Coordinates of C-alpha atoms and ligand atoms in Angstrom, one line a residue:
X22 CA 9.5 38.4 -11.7
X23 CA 9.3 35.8 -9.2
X24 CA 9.7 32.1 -10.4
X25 CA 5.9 30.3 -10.3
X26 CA 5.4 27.6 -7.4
X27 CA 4.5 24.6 -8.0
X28 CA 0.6 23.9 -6.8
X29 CA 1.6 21.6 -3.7
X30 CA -1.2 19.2 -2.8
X31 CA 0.7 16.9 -0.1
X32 CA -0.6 17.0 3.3
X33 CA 1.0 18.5 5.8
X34 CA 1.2 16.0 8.0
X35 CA 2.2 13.2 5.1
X36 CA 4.5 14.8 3.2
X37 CA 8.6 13.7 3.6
X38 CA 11.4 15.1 1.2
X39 CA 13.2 13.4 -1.3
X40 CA 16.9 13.2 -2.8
X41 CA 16.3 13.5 -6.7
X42 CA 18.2 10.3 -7.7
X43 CA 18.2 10.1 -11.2
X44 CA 15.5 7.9 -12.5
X45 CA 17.7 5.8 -15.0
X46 CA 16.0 3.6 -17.7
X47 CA 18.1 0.3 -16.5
X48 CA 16.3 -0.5 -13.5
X49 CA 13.0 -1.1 -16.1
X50 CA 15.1 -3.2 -18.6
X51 CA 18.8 -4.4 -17.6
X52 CA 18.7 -8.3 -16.3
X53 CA 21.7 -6.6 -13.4
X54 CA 18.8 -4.7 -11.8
X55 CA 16.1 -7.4 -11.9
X56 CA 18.8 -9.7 -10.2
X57 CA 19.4 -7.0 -7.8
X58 CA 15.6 -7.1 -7.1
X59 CA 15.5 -10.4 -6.9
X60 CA 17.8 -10.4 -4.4
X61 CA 17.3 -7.5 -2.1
X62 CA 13.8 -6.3 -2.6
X63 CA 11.1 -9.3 -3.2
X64 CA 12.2 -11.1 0.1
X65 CA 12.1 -8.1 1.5
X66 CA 8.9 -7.2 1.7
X67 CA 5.1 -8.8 2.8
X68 CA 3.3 -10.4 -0.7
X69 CA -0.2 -10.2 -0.8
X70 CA -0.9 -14.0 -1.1
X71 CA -4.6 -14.8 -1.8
X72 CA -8.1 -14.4 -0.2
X73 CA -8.7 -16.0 3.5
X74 CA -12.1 -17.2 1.5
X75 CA -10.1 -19.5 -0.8
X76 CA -8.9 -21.3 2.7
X77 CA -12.3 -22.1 4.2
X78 CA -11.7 -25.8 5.8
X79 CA -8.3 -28.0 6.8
X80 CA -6.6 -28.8 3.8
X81 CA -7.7 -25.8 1.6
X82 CA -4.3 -24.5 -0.3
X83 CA -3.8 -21.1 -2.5
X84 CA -0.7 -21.0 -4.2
X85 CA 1.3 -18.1 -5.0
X86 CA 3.6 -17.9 -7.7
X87 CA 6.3 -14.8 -7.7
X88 CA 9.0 -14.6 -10.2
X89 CA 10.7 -17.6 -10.2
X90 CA 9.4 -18.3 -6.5
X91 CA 6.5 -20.5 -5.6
X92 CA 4.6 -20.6 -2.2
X93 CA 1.6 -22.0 -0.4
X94 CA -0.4 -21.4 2.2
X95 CA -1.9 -23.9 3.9
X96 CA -5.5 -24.3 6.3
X97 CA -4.9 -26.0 9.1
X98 CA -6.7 -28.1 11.4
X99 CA -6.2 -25.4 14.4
X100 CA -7.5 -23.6 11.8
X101 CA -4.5 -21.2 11.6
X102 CA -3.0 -20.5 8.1
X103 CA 0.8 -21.4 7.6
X104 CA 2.8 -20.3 4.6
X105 CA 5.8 -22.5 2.9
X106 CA 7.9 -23.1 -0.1
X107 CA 6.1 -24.5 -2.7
X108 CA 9.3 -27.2 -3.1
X109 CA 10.5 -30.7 -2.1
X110 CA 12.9 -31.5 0.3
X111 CA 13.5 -35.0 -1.3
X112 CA 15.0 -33.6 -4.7
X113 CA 13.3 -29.9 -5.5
X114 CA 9.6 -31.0 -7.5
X115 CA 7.2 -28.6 -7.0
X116 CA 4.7 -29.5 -4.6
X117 CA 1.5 -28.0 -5.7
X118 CA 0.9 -27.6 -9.2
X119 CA -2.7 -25.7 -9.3
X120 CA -3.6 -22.0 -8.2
X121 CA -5.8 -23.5 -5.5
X122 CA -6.2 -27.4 -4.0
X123 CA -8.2 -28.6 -1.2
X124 CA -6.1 -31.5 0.2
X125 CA -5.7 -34.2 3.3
X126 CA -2.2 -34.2 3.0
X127 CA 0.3 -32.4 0.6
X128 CA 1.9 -35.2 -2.0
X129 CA 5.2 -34.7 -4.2
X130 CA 4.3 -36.0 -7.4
X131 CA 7.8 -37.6 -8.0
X132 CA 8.3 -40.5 -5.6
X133 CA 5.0 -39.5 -3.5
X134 CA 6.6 -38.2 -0.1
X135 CA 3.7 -37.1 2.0
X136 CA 3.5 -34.3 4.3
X137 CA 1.0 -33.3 7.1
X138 CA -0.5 -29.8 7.0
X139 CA 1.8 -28.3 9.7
X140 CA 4.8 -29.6 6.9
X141 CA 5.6 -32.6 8.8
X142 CA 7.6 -35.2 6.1
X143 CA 4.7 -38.4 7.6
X144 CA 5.2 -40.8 5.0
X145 CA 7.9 -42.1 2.3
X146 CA 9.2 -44.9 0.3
X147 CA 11.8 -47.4 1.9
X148 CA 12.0 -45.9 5.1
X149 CA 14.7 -48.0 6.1
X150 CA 16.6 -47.0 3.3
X151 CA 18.2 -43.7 4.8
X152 CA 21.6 -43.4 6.6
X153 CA 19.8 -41.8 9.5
X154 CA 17.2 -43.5 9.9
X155 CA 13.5 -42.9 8.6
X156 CA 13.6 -39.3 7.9
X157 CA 9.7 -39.0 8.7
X158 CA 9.1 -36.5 11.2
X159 CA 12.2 -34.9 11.1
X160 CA 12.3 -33.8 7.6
X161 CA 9.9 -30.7 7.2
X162 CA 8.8 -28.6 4.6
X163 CA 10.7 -25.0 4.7
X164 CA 8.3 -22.2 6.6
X165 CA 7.7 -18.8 6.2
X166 CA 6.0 -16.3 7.6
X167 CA 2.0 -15.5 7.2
X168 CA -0.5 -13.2 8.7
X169 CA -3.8 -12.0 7.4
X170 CA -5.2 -9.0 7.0
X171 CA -9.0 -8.2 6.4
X172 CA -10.0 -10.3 3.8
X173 CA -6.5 -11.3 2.7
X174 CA -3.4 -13.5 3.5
X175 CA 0.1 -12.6 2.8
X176 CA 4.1 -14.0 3.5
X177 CA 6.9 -12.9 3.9
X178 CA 10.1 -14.5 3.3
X179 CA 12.4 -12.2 6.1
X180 CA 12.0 -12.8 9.6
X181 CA 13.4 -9.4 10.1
X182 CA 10.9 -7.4 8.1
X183 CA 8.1 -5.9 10.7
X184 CA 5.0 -7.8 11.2
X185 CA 2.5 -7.6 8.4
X186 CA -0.2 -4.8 10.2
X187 CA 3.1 -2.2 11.0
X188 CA 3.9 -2.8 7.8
X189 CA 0.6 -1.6 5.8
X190 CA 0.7 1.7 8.0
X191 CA -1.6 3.4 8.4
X192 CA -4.0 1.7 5.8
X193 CA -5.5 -0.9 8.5
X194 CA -6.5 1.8 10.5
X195 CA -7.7 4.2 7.8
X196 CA -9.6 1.4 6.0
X197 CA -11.1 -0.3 9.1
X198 CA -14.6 1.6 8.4
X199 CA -14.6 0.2 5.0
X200 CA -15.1 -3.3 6.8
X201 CA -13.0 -4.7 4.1
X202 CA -13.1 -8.7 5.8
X203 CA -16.4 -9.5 4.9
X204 CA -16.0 -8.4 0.9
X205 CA -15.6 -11.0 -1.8
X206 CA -13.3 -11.5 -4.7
X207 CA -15.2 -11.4 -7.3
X208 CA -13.1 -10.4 -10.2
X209 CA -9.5 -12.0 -10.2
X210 CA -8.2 -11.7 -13.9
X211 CA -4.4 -11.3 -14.9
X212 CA -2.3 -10.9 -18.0
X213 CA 1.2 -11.3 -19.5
X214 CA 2.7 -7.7 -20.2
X215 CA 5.7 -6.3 -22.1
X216 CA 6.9 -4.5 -19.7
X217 CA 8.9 -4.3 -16.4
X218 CA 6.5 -4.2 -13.1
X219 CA 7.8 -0.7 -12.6
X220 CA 6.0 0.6 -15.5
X221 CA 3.0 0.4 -14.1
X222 CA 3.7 1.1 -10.6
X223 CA 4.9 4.7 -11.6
X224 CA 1.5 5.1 -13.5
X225 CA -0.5 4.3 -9.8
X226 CA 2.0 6.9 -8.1
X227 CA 0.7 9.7 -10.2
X228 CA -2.4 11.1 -11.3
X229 CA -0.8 13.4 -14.3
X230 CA -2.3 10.8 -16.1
X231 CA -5.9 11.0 -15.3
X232 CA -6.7 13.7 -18.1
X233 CA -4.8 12.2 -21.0
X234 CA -5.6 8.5 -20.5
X235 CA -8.3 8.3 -18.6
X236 CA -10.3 11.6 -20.0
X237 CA -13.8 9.4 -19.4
X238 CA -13.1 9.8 -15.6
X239 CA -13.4 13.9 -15.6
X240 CA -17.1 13.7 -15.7
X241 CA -17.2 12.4 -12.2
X242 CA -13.6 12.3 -10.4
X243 CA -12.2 15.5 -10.0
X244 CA -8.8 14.8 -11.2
X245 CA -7.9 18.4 -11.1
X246 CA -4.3 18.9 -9.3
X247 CA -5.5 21.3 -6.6
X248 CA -8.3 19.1 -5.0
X249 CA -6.5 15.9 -5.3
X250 CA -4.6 15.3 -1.9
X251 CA -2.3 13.0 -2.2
X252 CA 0.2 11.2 1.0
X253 CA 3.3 9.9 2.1
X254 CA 3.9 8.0 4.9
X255 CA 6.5 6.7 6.8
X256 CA 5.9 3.4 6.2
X257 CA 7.0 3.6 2.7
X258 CA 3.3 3.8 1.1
X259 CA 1.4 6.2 -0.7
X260 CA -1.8 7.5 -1.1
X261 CA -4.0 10.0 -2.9
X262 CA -7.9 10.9 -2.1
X263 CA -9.2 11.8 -5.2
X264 CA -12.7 13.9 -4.7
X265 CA -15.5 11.8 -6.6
X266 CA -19.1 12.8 -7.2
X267 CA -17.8 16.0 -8.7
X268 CA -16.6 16.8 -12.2
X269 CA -12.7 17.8 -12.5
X270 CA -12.5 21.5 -12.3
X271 CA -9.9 21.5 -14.9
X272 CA -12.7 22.4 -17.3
X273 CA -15.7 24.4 -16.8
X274 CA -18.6 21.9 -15.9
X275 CA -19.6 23.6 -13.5
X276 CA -21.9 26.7 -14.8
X277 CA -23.5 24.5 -17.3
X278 CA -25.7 20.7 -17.3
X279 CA -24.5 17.9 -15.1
X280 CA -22.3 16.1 -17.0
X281 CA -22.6 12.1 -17.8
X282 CA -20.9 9.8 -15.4
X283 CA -22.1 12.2 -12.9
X284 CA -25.6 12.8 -13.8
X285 CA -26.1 8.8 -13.7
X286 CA -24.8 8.8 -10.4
X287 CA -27.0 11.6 -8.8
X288 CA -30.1 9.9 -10.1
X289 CA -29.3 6.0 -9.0
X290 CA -29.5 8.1 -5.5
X291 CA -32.6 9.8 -5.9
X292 CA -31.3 13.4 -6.9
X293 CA -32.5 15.3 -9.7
X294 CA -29.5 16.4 -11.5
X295 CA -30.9 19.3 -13.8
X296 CA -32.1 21.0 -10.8
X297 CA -28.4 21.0 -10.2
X298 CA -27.2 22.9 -13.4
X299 CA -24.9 25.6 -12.9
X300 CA -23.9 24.2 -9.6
X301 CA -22.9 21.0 -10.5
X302 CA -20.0 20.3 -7.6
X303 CA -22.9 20.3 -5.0
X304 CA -24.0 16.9 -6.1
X305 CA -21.2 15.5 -4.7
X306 CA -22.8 16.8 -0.5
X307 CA -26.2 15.4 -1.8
X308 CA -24.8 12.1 -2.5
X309 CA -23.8 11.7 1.0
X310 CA -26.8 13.3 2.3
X311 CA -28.5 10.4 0.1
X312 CA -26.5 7.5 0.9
X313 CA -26.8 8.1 5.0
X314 CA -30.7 8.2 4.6
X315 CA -31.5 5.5 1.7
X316 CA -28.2 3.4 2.3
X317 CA -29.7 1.2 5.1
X318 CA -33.3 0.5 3.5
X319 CA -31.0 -0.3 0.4
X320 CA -29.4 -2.8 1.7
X321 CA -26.0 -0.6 2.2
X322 CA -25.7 -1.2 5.9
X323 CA -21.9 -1.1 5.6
X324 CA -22.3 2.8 5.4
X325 CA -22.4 3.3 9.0
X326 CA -19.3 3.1 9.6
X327 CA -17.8 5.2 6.7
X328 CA -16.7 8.8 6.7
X329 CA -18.9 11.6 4.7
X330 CA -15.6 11.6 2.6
X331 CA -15.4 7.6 2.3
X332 CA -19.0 7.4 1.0
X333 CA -18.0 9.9 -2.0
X334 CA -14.3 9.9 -2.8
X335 CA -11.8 7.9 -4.2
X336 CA -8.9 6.2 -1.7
X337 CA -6.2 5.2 -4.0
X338 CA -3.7 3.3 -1.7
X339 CA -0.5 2.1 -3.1
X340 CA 1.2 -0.2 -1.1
X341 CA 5.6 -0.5 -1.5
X342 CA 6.6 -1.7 -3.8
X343 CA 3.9 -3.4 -6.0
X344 CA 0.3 -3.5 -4.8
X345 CA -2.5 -0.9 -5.4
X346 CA -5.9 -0.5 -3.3
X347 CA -8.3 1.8 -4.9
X348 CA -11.3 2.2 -2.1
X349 CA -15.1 3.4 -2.8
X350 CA -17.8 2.3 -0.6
X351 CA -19.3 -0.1 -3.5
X352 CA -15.7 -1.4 -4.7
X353 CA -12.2 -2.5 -4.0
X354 CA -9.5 -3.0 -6.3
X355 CA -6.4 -4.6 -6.2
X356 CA -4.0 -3.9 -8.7
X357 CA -0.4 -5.7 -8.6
X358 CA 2.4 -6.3 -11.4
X359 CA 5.0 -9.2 -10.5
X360 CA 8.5 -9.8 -11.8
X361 CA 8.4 -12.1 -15.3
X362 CA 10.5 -15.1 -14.1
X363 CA 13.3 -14.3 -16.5
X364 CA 12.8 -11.6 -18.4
X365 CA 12.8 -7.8 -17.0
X366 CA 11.0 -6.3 -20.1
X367 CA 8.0 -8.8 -19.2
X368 CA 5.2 -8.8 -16.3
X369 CA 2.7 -10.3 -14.7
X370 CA -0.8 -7.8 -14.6
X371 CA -3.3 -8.7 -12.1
X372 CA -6.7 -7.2 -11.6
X373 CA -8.6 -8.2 -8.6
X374 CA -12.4 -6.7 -7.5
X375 CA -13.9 -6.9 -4.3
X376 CA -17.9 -5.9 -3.3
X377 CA -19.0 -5.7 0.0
X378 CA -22.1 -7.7 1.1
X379 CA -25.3 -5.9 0.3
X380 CA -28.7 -7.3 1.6
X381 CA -30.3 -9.3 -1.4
X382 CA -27.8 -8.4 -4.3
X383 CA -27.0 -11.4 -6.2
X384 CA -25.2 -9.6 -9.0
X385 CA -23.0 -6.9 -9.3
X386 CA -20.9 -5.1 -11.6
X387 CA -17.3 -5.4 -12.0
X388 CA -15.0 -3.7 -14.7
X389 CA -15.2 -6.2 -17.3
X390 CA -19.1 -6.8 -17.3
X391 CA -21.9 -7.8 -15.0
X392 CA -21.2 -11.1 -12.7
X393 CA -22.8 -13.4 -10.3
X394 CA -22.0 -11.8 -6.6
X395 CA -19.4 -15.1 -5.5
X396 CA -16.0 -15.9 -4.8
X397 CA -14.1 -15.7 -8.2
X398 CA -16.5 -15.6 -10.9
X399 CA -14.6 -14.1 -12.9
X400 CA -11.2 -15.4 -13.7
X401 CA -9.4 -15.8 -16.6
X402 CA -5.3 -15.4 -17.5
X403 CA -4.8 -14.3 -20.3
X404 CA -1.7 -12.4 -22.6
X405 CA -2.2 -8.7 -22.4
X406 CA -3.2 -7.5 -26.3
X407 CA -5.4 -10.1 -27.5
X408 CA -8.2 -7.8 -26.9
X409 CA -9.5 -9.8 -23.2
X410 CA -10.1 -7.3 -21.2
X411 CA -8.7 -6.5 -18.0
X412 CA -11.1 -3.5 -17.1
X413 CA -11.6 -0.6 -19.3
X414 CA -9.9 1.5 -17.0
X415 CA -6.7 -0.8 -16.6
X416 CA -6.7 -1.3 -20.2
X417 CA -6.4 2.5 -20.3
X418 CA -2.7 2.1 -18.4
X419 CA -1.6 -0.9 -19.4
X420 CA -1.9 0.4 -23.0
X421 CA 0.8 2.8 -22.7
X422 CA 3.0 -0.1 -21.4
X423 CA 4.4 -1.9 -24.2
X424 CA 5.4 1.7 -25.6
X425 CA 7.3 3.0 -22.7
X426 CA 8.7 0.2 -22.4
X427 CA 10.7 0.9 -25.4
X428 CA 11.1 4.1 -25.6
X429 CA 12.9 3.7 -22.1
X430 CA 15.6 1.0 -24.6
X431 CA 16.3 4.4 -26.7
X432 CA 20.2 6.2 -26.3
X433 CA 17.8 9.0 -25.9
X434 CA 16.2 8.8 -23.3
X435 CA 18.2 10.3 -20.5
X436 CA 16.2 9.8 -17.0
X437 CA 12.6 11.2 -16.2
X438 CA 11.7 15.0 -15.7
X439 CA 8.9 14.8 -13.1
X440 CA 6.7 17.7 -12.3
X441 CA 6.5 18.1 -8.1
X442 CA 3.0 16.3 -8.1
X443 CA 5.2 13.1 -9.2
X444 CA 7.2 13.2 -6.3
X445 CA 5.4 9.7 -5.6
X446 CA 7.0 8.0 -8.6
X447 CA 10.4 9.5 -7.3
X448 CA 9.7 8.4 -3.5
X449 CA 9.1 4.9 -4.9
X450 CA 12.2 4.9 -6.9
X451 CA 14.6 6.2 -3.8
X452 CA 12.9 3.9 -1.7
X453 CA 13.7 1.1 -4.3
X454 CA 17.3 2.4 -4.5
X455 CA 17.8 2.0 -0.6
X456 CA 17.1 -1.5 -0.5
X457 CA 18.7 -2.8 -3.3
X458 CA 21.9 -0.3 -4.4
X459 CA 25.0 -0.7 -2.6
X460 CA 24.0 -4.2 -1.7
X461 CA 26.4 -7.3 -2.4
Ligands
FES7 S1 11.1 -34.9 -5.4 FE1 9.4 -35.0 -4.1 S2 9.3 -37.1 -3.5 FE2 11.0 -37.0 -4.8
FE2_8 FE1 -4.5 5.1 -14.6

């Protein structure tokens, strides 16, 4: 009898092969491997800073705090946007204490040095009283590199690392229809987890998950393994287009009534769902048939320049090594875990929701409740497990967190068994591997 083969649902074109390193539980809890992150991956690599929004005028400041690192970008009056070090040059203070500040200068709070918005040291204490002279002017604040993309600003700490739009390849180009510059934070909520970043970044590279922790989905994602499609690319990211408007075909939904979730979401389109029982995964071609001819007089002008499959579907982006972008045509989220300063078996969890402009919508609906349609309104930090929410979804992942975490911590546990649709999580980890194993 032949062995059976495993249902393969990477695209052709974006599928690469991997090694099968061992996926060993130190790299989620050893203080060696968080040091060797620290070291070879986080510099590495583009961070997504903050919102472009947050920088509106000269002087406007977002800060950014990763790991132990601190920086801040800065608006400046040629209006560009420069990144640096959220330090001192006198004697180390941090610069910039708040997560934003709108400022005509940037002033250490220790002994008051004051430095232009290009980083320019203008103004200190006893100028006389240096070896060398007055050190204003010649004493700048250390640079990095920043570069925007849609809505967003990021840095970088390596000049070596390719400029920021090669770097997100191909998801400037495949997002462009989603006109993501002109969509607003609205959400922007974070938490303190028990657990190592990776945790959660193996839970986005997979959707093996979908029907155990997330079984409310089913109704209207089809999270079944052979019409998810999910991508490689060379660039280091990953992807997965999961087919929405359509119940999972795991189950048999479709010979009987539209299901919730789905029947909801037929009707706020104008569709009758029960003259869609027994056929239930048509719904999904009305929808789009829907949104083309009501969208504009609804204020969804944005449509126009989406794909059939962008007006339906989930685009679930996930961006090396710790950012993920989950696209529909009425929402973006951003989900991202950062290193604990310290501590390897700790994170940072953040949860950010965009909405697109809509004609005359002043509300909208984010995961955690409705919300005023602004920059922001919704935010809150808080520690994950004293029941704030961080999205009902998210909550879903985050709440197998603190118990991987330690069962990875048992003699047990010998290194993960992953099934071939998994081969994201493995990617990730090789990839992860190569930049920091072998490495002084
Ligand atoms: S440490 Fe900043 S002015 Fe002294
Ligand atoms: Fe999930």
């Amino acid at each position: 009898m032949n062995a059976p083969q495993p249902v393969s649902r990477y695209s052709q074109e974006f599928d690469l092969p991997v090694r099968g390193d061992t996926i060993t539980a130190d790299r989620y809890i050893t203080r060696e491997w968080m040091e060797l992150e620290n070291k070879h991956l986080w510099p590495k690599v583009w961070h997504l800073g903050g919102m472009l929004a947050d920088l509106a005028e000269p002087g406007d400041v977002i800060r950014h705090n990763l790991g132990k690192e601190s920086v801040i970008m800065v608006r400046q009056e040629d209006g560009a946007v420069r990144a640096f070090y959220n330090t001192c040059p006198h004697r180390g203070n941090r610069l910039i204490l708040g997560e934003v500040a709108s400022v005509p200068r940037i002033t250490c709070g220790y002994h008051a040095w004051q430095f232009d918005l290009d980083g320019t040291l203008v103004k200190v204490q006893d100028p006389d009283d240096f070896a060398g002279g007055d050190p204003c002017g010649k004493v700048r604040l250390a640079e990095l590199r920043c570069e925007t993309w849609g809505p967003f600003v990021w840095w970088c700490m390596d000049d070596d690392v390719k400029p920021l739009l090669e770097w997100l390849e191909p998801y400037p180009e495949r997002l462009k229809g989603y006109q993501l510059e002109n969509w607003v934070r609205v959400l922007n909520v974070s938490a303190d987890c028990e657990f190592n970043w990776k945790i959660i970044r193996d839970n986005f590279n997979e959707s093996y998950h979908l029907p155990t922790i997330h079984p409310e989905l089913a109704t209207f994602i089809n999270d079944g393994l052979p019409t998810t499609l999910f991508e490689m690319y060379p660039s280091g990211h990953n992807a997965m287009w999961m087919v929405g408007h359509q119940a999972t075909t795991r189950v048999d939904y479709e010979s009987g009534d539209v299901p919730p979730g789905l029947y909801e979401a037929a009707e706020a389109w104008g569709i009758d769902p029960k003259a869609y029982r027994g056929r239930t995964s048509a719904i999904r071609e009305a929808v789009i048939e829907a949104k083309r001819r009501l969208g504009p007089s609804r204020g969804y002008h944005n449509y126009a320049t989406m794909t059939d499959q962008q007006l339906v579907d989930y685009f679930h982006c996930t961006m090396f090594p710790n950012v993920t972008l989950t696209m529909s045509p009425e929402q973006c989220q951003i989900l991202r875990t950062e290193p604990h300063p310290t501590d390897p078996e700790k994170c940072v969890f953040q949860h950010w929701c965009l909405y697109p402009p809509i004609e005359g919508m002043t509300e909208v609906m984010t995961p955690v409740g409705p919300a005023p349609f602004r920059q922001d309104a919704i935010q809150r930090h808080s520690t994950y497990g004293d029941g704030v929410s961080l999205g009902f979804v998210a909550d879903q992942d985050l709440s197998i967190g603190t118990s991987q975490q330690q069962g990875l911590n048992s003699r047990g546990f010998k290194g993960c068994i992953l099934p071939n649709q998994e081969k994201r999580v493995q990617r990730f980890h090789e990839l992860l591997n190569d930049y920091v194993l072998g490495k002084d």
